[in-house]
Coordinates of C-alpha atoms and ligand atoms in Angstrom, one line a residue:
M4 CA 24.4 -40.3 6.3
D5 CA 20.9 -40.1 5.4
P6 CA 19.5 -36.6 6.4
Q7 CA 16.2 -38.3 7.5
T8 CA 17.9 -40.2 10.2
N9 CA 20.4 -37.6 11.1
P10 CA 19.3 -34.3 12.2
Q11 CA 23.0 -33.0 12.0
A12 CA 23.0 -33.5 8.2
K13 CA 20.1 -31.2 7.9
E14 CA 20.4 -27.4 7.1
S15 CA 19.5 -25.3 10.2
C16 CA 17.1 -22.5 10.0
D17 CA 15.2 -20.3 12.5
L18 CA 11.7 -21.2 12.0
I19 CA 9.7 -23.7 10.2
V20 CA 5.7 -23.0 10.0
H21 CA 4.2 -26.3 9.0
N22 CA 0.9 -28.1 8.7
G23 CA -0.7 -25.2 6.8
I24 CA -2.2 -24.5 3.4
V25 CA 0.6 -22.5 1.9
V26 CA -0.7 -20.0 -0.8
A27 CA 2.4 -19.0 -2.4
V28 CA 1.1 -16.4 -4.8
D29 CA 4.2 -17.1 -7.0
A30 CA 4.1 -17.1 -10.9
A31 CA 2.5 -20.5 -10.9
D32 CA 0.0 -19.7 -8.3
R33 CA 1.0 -22.8 -6.3
I34 CA -0.6 -24.1 -3.2
F35 CA 1.0 -26.6 -0.9
S36 CA -1.2 -28.6 1.4
P37 CA 0.1 -29.6 4.0
G38 CA 2.8 -27.2 3.3
A39 CA 5.5 -25.3 5.2
I40 CA 7.8 -22.5 4.8
A41 CA 11.4 -22.3 6.5
I42 CA 12.9 -18.9 7.5
R43 CA 16.5 -18.0 8.3
D44 CA 17.8 -14.5 8.9
G45 CA 14.4 -12.9 8.1
R46 CA 14.3 -14.5 4.8
I47 CA 12.3 -17.5 3.3
I48 CA 14.7 -20.3 2.4
A49 CA 12.2 -22.8 1.4
V50 CA 8.6 -23.3 0.6
G51 CA 6.9 -26.6 -0.1
R52 CA 5.2 -29.7 1.1
D53 CA 5.7 -30.5 4.7
A54 CA 7.5 -33.6 4.3
E55 CA 10.1 -32.0 1.8
V56 CA 10.7 -29.0 4.1
A57 CA 11.1 -31.3 7.2
Q58 CA 13.4 -33.6 5.4
R59 CA 15.9 -30.8 4.4
F60 CA 15.8 -28.3 7.5
H61 CA 16.0 -28.4 11.1
A62 CA 14.5 -25.6 12.9
A63 CA 15.3 -23.7 16.2
E64 CA 11.5 -23.0 16.5
R65 CA 8.6 -24.8 14.8
L66 CA 5.2 -23.5 14.6
D67 CA 2.1 -25.7 13.9
A68 CA -0.3 -23.7 11.6
S69 CA -3.0 -26.5 12.4
G70 CA -4.3 -26.6 9.0
G71 CA -4.9 -22.8 8.7
V72 CA -3.8 -21.0 5.5
I73 CA -0.4 -19.3 5.2
H74 CA -0.3 -16.4 2.7
P75 CA 2.0 -13.4 2.0
G76 CA 1.1 -10.4 4.1
F77 CA -1.3 -7.8 2.3
I78 CA 0.4 -4.5 1.3
D79 CA -1.8 -1.3 1.2
A80 CA -0.4 0.3 -1.9
H81 CA -1.7 3.9 -1.0
I82 CA -2.8 5.4 2.3
H83 CA -2.7 8.9 3.5
V84 CA -1.7 7.6 6.9
S85 CA -1.5 11.0 8.6
Q86 CA -5.1 11.2 8.3
Y87 CA -6.2 7.9 9.5
T88 CA -7.3 9.4 12.9
A89 CA -9.5 11.7 10.8
R90 CA -11.9 8.9 9.9
S91 CA -14.9 10.3 11.5
V92 CA -14.4 14.0 11.6
I93 CA -16.0 14.8 8.1
T94 CA -19.4 14.9 9.7
L95 CA -18.4 17.5 12.3
M96 CA -17.3 19.7 9.4
E97 CA -20.6 19.8 7.7
G98 CA -22.3 23.3 7.8
T99 CA -18.9 24.8 8.9
T100 CA -16.3 26.5 7.1
V101 CA -13.7 24.1 8.3
T102 CA -12.4 21.7 5.7
Q103 CA -10.1 18.6 5.7
G104 CA -7.6 21.1 4.6
H105 CA -7.6 22.8 8.1
W106 CA -7.0 19.3 9.7
K107 CA -4.0 18.7 7.5
G108 CA -2.8 22.1 8.1
E109 CA -2.9 21.5 11.7
L110 CA -1.1 18.0 11.9
R111 CA 1.9 18.1 14.1
P112 CA 4.4 15.2 14.3
N113 CA 2.9 13.7 17.4
D114 CA -0.5 13.7 15.6
E115 CA 1.1 11.8 12.5
H116 CA 2.9 9.4 14.7
A117 CA -0.2 8.6 16.7
S118 CA -2.3 8.2 13.4
A119 CA 0.4 6.0 11.8
K120 CA 0.7 3.8 15.0
L121 CA -3.1 3.3 15.3
A122 CA -3.1 2.2 11.4
A123 CA 0.0 0.1 11.9
V124 CA -1.9 -2.0 14.6
D125 CA -5.1 -2.3 12.6
Y126 CA -3.0 -3.4 9.6
L127 CA -1.3 -6.2 11.3
K128 CA -4.6 -7.5 12.9
C129 CA -6.0 -7.4 9.3
G130 CA -3.1 -9.3 7.7
Y131 CA -1.3 -6.6 6.4
T132 CA 2.5 -6.4 6.8
G133 CA 3.2 -3.1 5.0
F134 CA 1.8 0.2 3.6
V135 CA 2.8 2.9 1.2
D136 CA 2.2 6.6 2.1
P137 CA 2.6 8.7 -1.2
G138 CA 4.3 11.7 0.2
T139 CA 1.5 13.2 2.6
I140 CA 3.3 13.0 5.9
F141 CA 4.9 16.3 6.9
E142 CA 7.4 14.8 9.3
P143 CA 8.5 11.6 7.9
D144 CA 10.6 10.7 10.9
A145 CA 7.5 10.6 13.1
V146 CA 5.9 7.9 11.0
A147 CA 9.0 6.2 10.2
A148 CA 9.6 5.4 13.9
V149 CA 6.3 3.3 14.0
A150 CA 8.0 0.6 11.7
D151 CA 10.2 -0.6 14.3
E152 CA 7.8 0.3 17.2
I153 CA 5.0 -2.0 15.9
G154 CA 7.0 -4.2 13.3
I155 CA 5.6 -3.2 10.1
R156 CA 7.0 -2.2 6.7
I157 CA 6.6 1.4 5.6
W158 CA 7.3 2.9 2.2
L159 CA 7.4 6.6 2.2
T160 CA 8.6 9.9 0.2
D161 CA 8.9 13.3 0.4
P162 CA 6.2 15.5 1.8
Y163 CA 3.8 17.2 -0.9
V164 CA 6.2 17.7 -3.8
A165 CA 4.3 20.1 -6.1
D166 CA 4.8 23.4 -7.6
R167 CA 1.2 24.4 -8.6
G168 CA -0.6 23.4 -5.3
D169 CA -3.1 26.3 -5.8
I170 CA -4.8 24.3 -8.6
L171 CA -6.2 22.0 -5.8
R172 CA -8.1 24.9 -4.4
A173 CA -10.0 25.4 -7.6
E174 CA -10.8 21.7 -8.4
L175 CA -10.7 20.1 -4.9
G176 CA -11.6 22.9 -2.5
Y177 CA -13.0 20.6 0.2
L178 CA -9.4 19.3 0.6
V179 CA -7.4 22.5 0.9
S180 CA -7.1 25.5 3.4
D181 CA -4.6 28.3 3.6
S182 CA -3.1 26.7 6.6
F183 CA -2.4 23.3 4.5
L184 CA -1.1 25.0 1.4
A185 CA 1.2 27.1 3.5
R186 CA 3.1 23.8 4.1
W187 CA 3.5 23.2 0.3
P188 CA 6.4 24.3 -1.8
R189 CA 5.7 27.8 -3.5
N190 CA 7.5 27.1 -6.6
L191 CA 9.6 24.6 -8.7
D192 CA 12.8 25.5 -7.0
E193 CA 11.3 24.7 -3.5
A194 CA 9.6 21.5 -5.0
T195 CA 12.6 20.3 -6.7
K196 CA 14.8 20.6 -3.3
R197 CA 12.4 18.3 -1.7
L198 CA 13.0 15.5 -4.2
G199 CA 14.9 12.6 -3.0
G200 CA 15.2 13.8 0.6
Q201 CA 14.1 10.5 2.1
L202 CA 16.2 8.2 -0.2
F203 CA 18.8 7.9 2.7
R204 CA 16.5 5.3 4.3
N205 CA 17.4 2.7 1.7
A206 CA 20.9 2.4 3.0
R207 CA 20.0 0.7 6.2
A208 CA 20.3 -2.9 6.0
N209 CA 17.2 -4.9 6.8
G210 CA 15.5 -1.7 7.7
L211 CA 11.6 -1.8 7.6
V212 CA 11.2 1.6 6.0
R213 CA 12.1 2.2 2.4
A214 CA 11.8 5.3 0.3
F215 CA 10.8 6.1 -3.2
I216 CA 10.1 9.4 -5.2
G217 CA 6.8 10.8 -5.2
I218 CA 5.1 13.9 -6.3
F219 CA 1.5 14.7 -5.6
G220 CA 0.2 14.8 -9.1
E221 CA -3.2 15.6 -10.3
D222 CA -2.0 18.5 -12.3
T223 CA -0.3 20.2 -9.4
D224 CA 3.2 19.6 -11.0
S225 CA 4.7 21.6 -13.9
P226 CA 6.2 19.4 -16.7
E227 CA 9.7 20.5 -15.4
L228 CA 8.9 19.1 -11.8
N229 CA 7.4 16.0 -13.3
R230 CA 10.5 15.2 -15.5
A231 CA 12.9 16.0 -12.7
A232 CA 11.0 13.4 -10.5
F233 CA 10.9 10.9 -13.3
E234 CA 14.6 11.0 -13.9
M235 CA 15.7 11.1 -10.2
A236 CA 13.8 7.8 -9.7
R237 CA 15.4 6.4 -12.8
Q238 CA 18.8 7.4 -11.6
T239 CA 18.4 6.1 -8.2
G240 CA 16.7 2.8 -9.1
V241 CA 13.5 3.6 -7.1
R242 CA 9.9 4.0 -8.1
F243 CA 8.2 7.2 -9.3
Q244 CA 4.5 7.6 -8.0
K245 CA 1.8 10.3 -8.5
H246 CA -1.8 10.8 -8.3
L247 CA -3.5 10.7 -11.7
G248 CA -7.1 10.3 -13.2
Y249 CA -8.9 10.6 -9.6
V250 CA -11.8 12.9 -10.7
P251 CA -12.6 11.9 -14.5
A252 CA -13.8 15.6 -15.2
T253 CA -10.6 17.1 -13.9
H254 CA -8.6 14.6 -16.0
L255 CA -10.7 15.6 -19.3
A256 CA -10.1 19.4 -18.4
H257 CA -6.5 18.6 -18.0
E258 CA -6.4 16.9 -21.5
Q259 CA -8.4 19.6 -23.1
K260 CA -5.6 22.2 -21.9
L261 CA -2.9 19.6 -23.3
G262 CA -4.9 19.1 -26.5
D263 CA -4.1 15.3 -26.3
S264 CA -4.8 12.4 -24.1
I265 CA -2.4 12.4 -21.1
I266 CA -1.5 8.7 -21.4
R267 CA -0.7 9.5 -25.2
H268 CA 1.2 12.6 -24.4
L269 CA 3.5 11.1 -21.6
D270 CA 4.2 8.2 -23.9
K271 CA 5.3 10.7 -26.6
E272 CA 7.6 12.4 -24.2
G273 CA 9.1 9.2 -23.0
L274 CA 7.7 9.6 -19.6
L275 CA 6.0 6.2 -19.2
A276 CA 8.4 3.5 -17.9
S277 CA 8.6 0.4 -15.7
H278 CA 9.6 2.6 -12.7
V279 CA 6.5 4.7 -12.9
T280 CA 3.2 4.3 -10.8
F281 CA 0.0 6.1 -11.1
I282 CA -2.4 6.3 -8.4
H283 CA -6.4 6.1 -9.2
M284 CA -6.6 6.1 -13.0
N285 CA -10.4 6.0 -12.9
L286 CA -10.7 6.9 -16.6
V287 CA -8.6 4.5 -18.9
R288 CA -9.6 4.2 -22.6
P289 CA -9.1 0.8 -24.3
D290 CA -6.0 2.0 -26.2
E291 CA -4.5 3.2 -23.0
V292 CA -4.4 -0.1 -21.5
D293 CA -2.0 -1.3 -24.0
T294 CA 0.1 1.8 -23.7
L295 CA 0.4 1.3 -20.0
A296 CA 0.9 -2.3 -20.3
R297 CA 3.8 -2.0 -23.0
N298 CA 5.5 0.5 -20.8
Q299 CA 4.9 -1.7 -17.6
V300 CA 3.6 1.5 -15.6
G301 CA 2.2 0.4 -12.2
I302 CA -1.4 1.2 -11.3
V303 CA -2.8 1.7 -7.8
W304 CA -6.4 0.9 -7.6
C305 CA -8.4 2.5 -4.8
P306 CA -11.6 0.8 -5.2
Y307 CA -13.9 2.8 -2.8
S308 CA -12.7 6.0 -4.5
Q309 CA -13.3 4.5 -7.8
M310 CA -16.9 3.7 -6.9
Q311 CA -17.4 7.2 -5.8
M312 CA -16.3 8.5 -9.3
L313 CA -18.5 5.8 -11.1
G314 CA -21.3 7.5 -9.3
R315 CA -20.1 11.0 -10.5
G316 CA -20.0 10.1 -14.1
G317 CA -17.1 9.9 -16.5
A318 CA -15.2 7.1 -15.1
E319 CA -14.0 4.2 -17.2
P320 CA -12.2 1.9 -14.8
R321 CA -10.3 -1.0 -16.5
M322 CA -8.4 -2.6 -13.7
A323 CA -9.2 -6.1 -14.7
A324 CA -8.1 -5.5 -18.3
L325 CA -4.9 -3.7 -17.0
H326 CA -4.1 -6.6 -14.8
R327 CA -4.7 -9.2 -17.5
A328 CA -2.6 -7.1 -19.9
G329 CA 0.3 -7.5 -17.5
T330 CA 0.4 -4.2 -15.9
P331 CA 1.3 -4.3 -12.2
V332 CA -2.0 -3.5 -10.3
G333 CA -2.2 -3.0 -6.6
I334 CA -5.3 -2.3 -4.4
A335 CA -5.2 0.6 -1.9
S336 CA -7.4 2.1 0.7
D337 CA -6.4 5.8 0.0
I338 CA -8.1 7.1 3.1
P339 CA -10.2 4.4 4.7
R340 CA -13.1 6.5 6.0
T341 CA -15.9 4.1 5.5
H342 CA -14.5 0.6 5.8
N343 CA -11.6 -1.2 7.7
F344 CA -8.6 -2.5 5.8
D345 CA -10.0 -6.0 5.7
A346 CA -12.9 -4.8 3.5
L347 CA -10.5 -3.9 0.6
G348 CA -10.9 -7.4 -1.2
T349 CA -14.7 -7.1 -1.0
L350 CA -14.4 -3.4 -2.2
A351 CA -12.3 -4.4 -5.2
M352 CA -14.8 -7.2 -6.1
A353 CA -17.6 -4.6 -5.9
A354 CA -15.8 -1.8 -7.8
S355 CA -14.7 -4.2 -10.8
S356 CA -18.1 -5.9 -10.9
A357 CA -19.9 -2.4 -11.0
A358 CA -17.4 -1.5 -13.8
G359 CA -18.5 -4.7 -15.7
D360 CA -15.5 -6.8 -15.6
P361 CA -14.8 -8.3 -12.1
L362 CA -11.5 -9.7 -11.3
T363 CA -11.1 -13.3 -10.2
F364 CA -10.5 -14.3 -6.4
K365 CA -7.0 -15.1 -7.5
E366 CA -6.4 -11.8 -9.3
I367 CA -7.6 -10.0 -6.3
L368 CA -5.0 -11.9 -4.0
R369 CA -2.2 -11.0 -6.3
A370 CA -3.3 -7.3 -6.4
L371 CA -3.3 -7.2 -2.6
T372 CA 0.1 -8.9 -2.4
I373 CA 2.6 -9.0 -5.2
G374 CA 0.8 -6.4 -7.3
A375 CA 0.9 -4.0 -4.4
A376 CA 4.6 -4.8 -4.0
A377 CA 5.2 -4.2 -7.6
T378 CA 3.6 -0.6 -7.5
V379 CA 6.4 0.6 -5.1
G380 CA 9.0 -1.4 -6.7
A381 CA 9.3 -4.1 -3.9
E382 CA 8.3 -7.3 -5.8
G383 CA 11.9 -8.8 -5.7
E384 CA 11.7 -8.5 -1.9
V385 CA 8.1 -9.3 -0.7
G386 CA 4.6 -10.0 -2.0
S387 CA 5.0 -13.8 -2.5
L388 CA 6.4 -16.8 -0.6
E389 CA 9.3 -17.8 -2.5
P390 CA 12.8 -18.7 -1.4
G391 CA 15.0 -15.6 -1.2
K392 CA 12.3 -13.2 -0.4
L393 CA 11.8 -11.3 3.0
A394 CA 9.5 -13.5 5.4
D395 CA 6.4 -11.2 5.6
F396 CA 3.3 -13.6 5.9
V397 CA 0.2 -14.4 7.7
V398 CA -1.2 -17.6 9.3
R399 CA -4.8 -17.8 9.5
A400 CA -7.0 -19.9 11.9
A401 CA -8.4 -23.1 10.1
T402 CA -11.4 -22.8 12.3
S403 CA -12.5 -19.3 11.1
S404 CA -16.1 -19.2 9.9
Q405 CA -15.2 -18.6 6.1
G406 CA -12.1 -20.9 6.2
F407 CA -13.6 -24.1 4.6
G408 CA -10.3 -24.5 2.7
F409 CA -12.0 -24.9 -0.7
D410 CA -10.9 -21.5 -2.1
P411 CA -8.1 -19.8 -0.2
P412 CA -8.0 -16.8 -2.2
L413 CA -11.8 -16.0 -1.9
E414 CA -11.8 -16.9 1.9
N415 CA -8.8 -14.9 2.8
A416 CA -8.3 -11.9 0.4
V417 CA -11.9 -11.2 -0.7
I418 CA -14.2 -12.2 2.2
G419 CA -12.8 -9.8 4.9
N420 CA -12.1 -11.1 8.3
S421 CA -9.6 -9.9 10.5
Q422 CA -10.7 -12.4 13.1
S423 CA -9.1 -15.2 11.4
V424 CA -5.6 -13.7 11.6
R425 CA -3.7 -15.8 14.2
H426 CA 0.0 -14.8 13.6
V427 CA 1.7 -12.3 11.4
F428 CA 5.5 -12.4 10.7
V429 CA 7.4 -9.3 9.3
N430 CA 11.1 -9.8 8.5
G431 CA 10.7 -13.5 9.9
V432 CA 9.7 -11.8 13.3
A433 CA 6.4 -12.5 15.0
R434 CA 4.6 -9.3 15.1
V435 CA 1.2 -10.8 15.8
R436 CA 0.9 -13.9 17.9
D437 CA -2.6 -15.6 18.6
G438 CA -4.2 -12.5 17.5
D439 CA -2.4 -10.1 19.8
V440 CA 0.0 -7.2 18.4
V441 CA 3.5 -8.3 20.2
Q442 CA 5.3 -5.0 20.3
C443 CA 2.9 -2.7 21.9
D444 CA 0.0 -2.2 24.3
E445 CA -2.9 -2.0 21.8
G446 CA -5.2 0.1 24.5
A447 CA -2.4 2.6 24.8
V448 CA -2.0 3.1 20.9
V449 CA -5.7 3.6 20.6
A450 CA -5.8 5.9 23.5
A451 CA -3.0 8.1 22.0
A452 CA -4.9 8.1 18.7
H453 CA -8.0 9.2 20.4
A454 CA -6.4 12.0 22.4
S455 CA -4.6 13.3 19.3
A456 CA -7.7 13.4 17.3
R457 CA -9.7 15.2 20.0
A458 CA -7.1 17.7 20.6
L459 CA -6.7 18.5 16.9
A460 CA -10.5 18.5 16.4
A461 CA -10.5 21.3 19.2
R462 CA -7.6 23.2 17.6
I463 CA -9.4 23.8 14.5
G464 CA -12.6 24.6 16.2
L465 CA -14.6 21.5 15.4
T466 CA -15.2 20.7 19.0
A467 CA -15.3 23.0 22.2
Ligands
ZN528 ZN1 -4.5 9.6 -2.6

């Protein structure tokens, strides 16, 4: 029997989203228009032209994309999510002895939960389906709960793994306080005990939370701690992440102590590998591009922070060169104080243009999706629309002001516009429908975040 005339002969699936411009972000950068994707058990089972998908599959639910773009959900490759509610407190700190360190020192589990929940709602509404915190959540359970409550993917690791936290006080004093550093490990032994404490999360089938190995980095780790983390990640098959090369002057001072380029040194020591990701890398010399690419080291690019460093001098960003050399590059907000998540593509264009080598719109889209996934070791599961992958995707409105349909990467990944986000799916489940977050009362999430921030500001003496 011909499957076209007999629906019983078709394969069944849970959902088909059809009549869209499907931007797959696969290796061939394919776009299907009019295109469709078919979903079963939370995974993508087909991507292609409408007619082909309709011919092969019979769906329990069909969703008409009405000519809008369907793209993989964006992933924020790096955010200190517990500090999201601290967006506008810096001004209050001016002229006082209160620092961001005091804010972090005072964070309680309910504050971290409120902050992450607010971020999760904002992410979904901006077309993000996941985010990565690099080990700056004091109570990971408080943030992990947000994944199921809101329906977003979260990658996290152990809190503040470092054995030389005091170095931060000398170099980045505005980030620390006694109360904050009191929550850090005091020595190598205490730091090593924290390593791998979150990996149990990876055992949960279909779980939205995944863990990796992370240390704080930026010279706050001894060579012993760095090696222990590198080895544990290698042995357990997860990513190893650390901050590196944020402030160029600090990076240079570190190299002076070492008597060598940090990248060359790590290469000689065998500590560059395809399971390693460095966050920032605002100073990269031409020969280091090749070394990083040869070792397939992932790079998390925080474009706003990078522009700050371009202003301070000493920065040599080479994100376009790294991307083109085959290094996995993901884009990240770090702590989005001066912008919303949907401005990240614009900021990446601005930062790479300021550095003299702009990425193309397609490259920006890749760095927001498959590139970001690769920096946390999830490129086999998410980041593109391909059969076998988890169904994390966004359906945009065809009628949005920027959505001409001529250049989907520009219109959706660079020109930030959360207003064009119609539906967002994570694990094949609708988490945003017609612009509204499905699993929570947005007003209540915002109110809880504001209450947490007000109470915290009062506790550290910023407000009466
Ligand atoms: Zn950071």
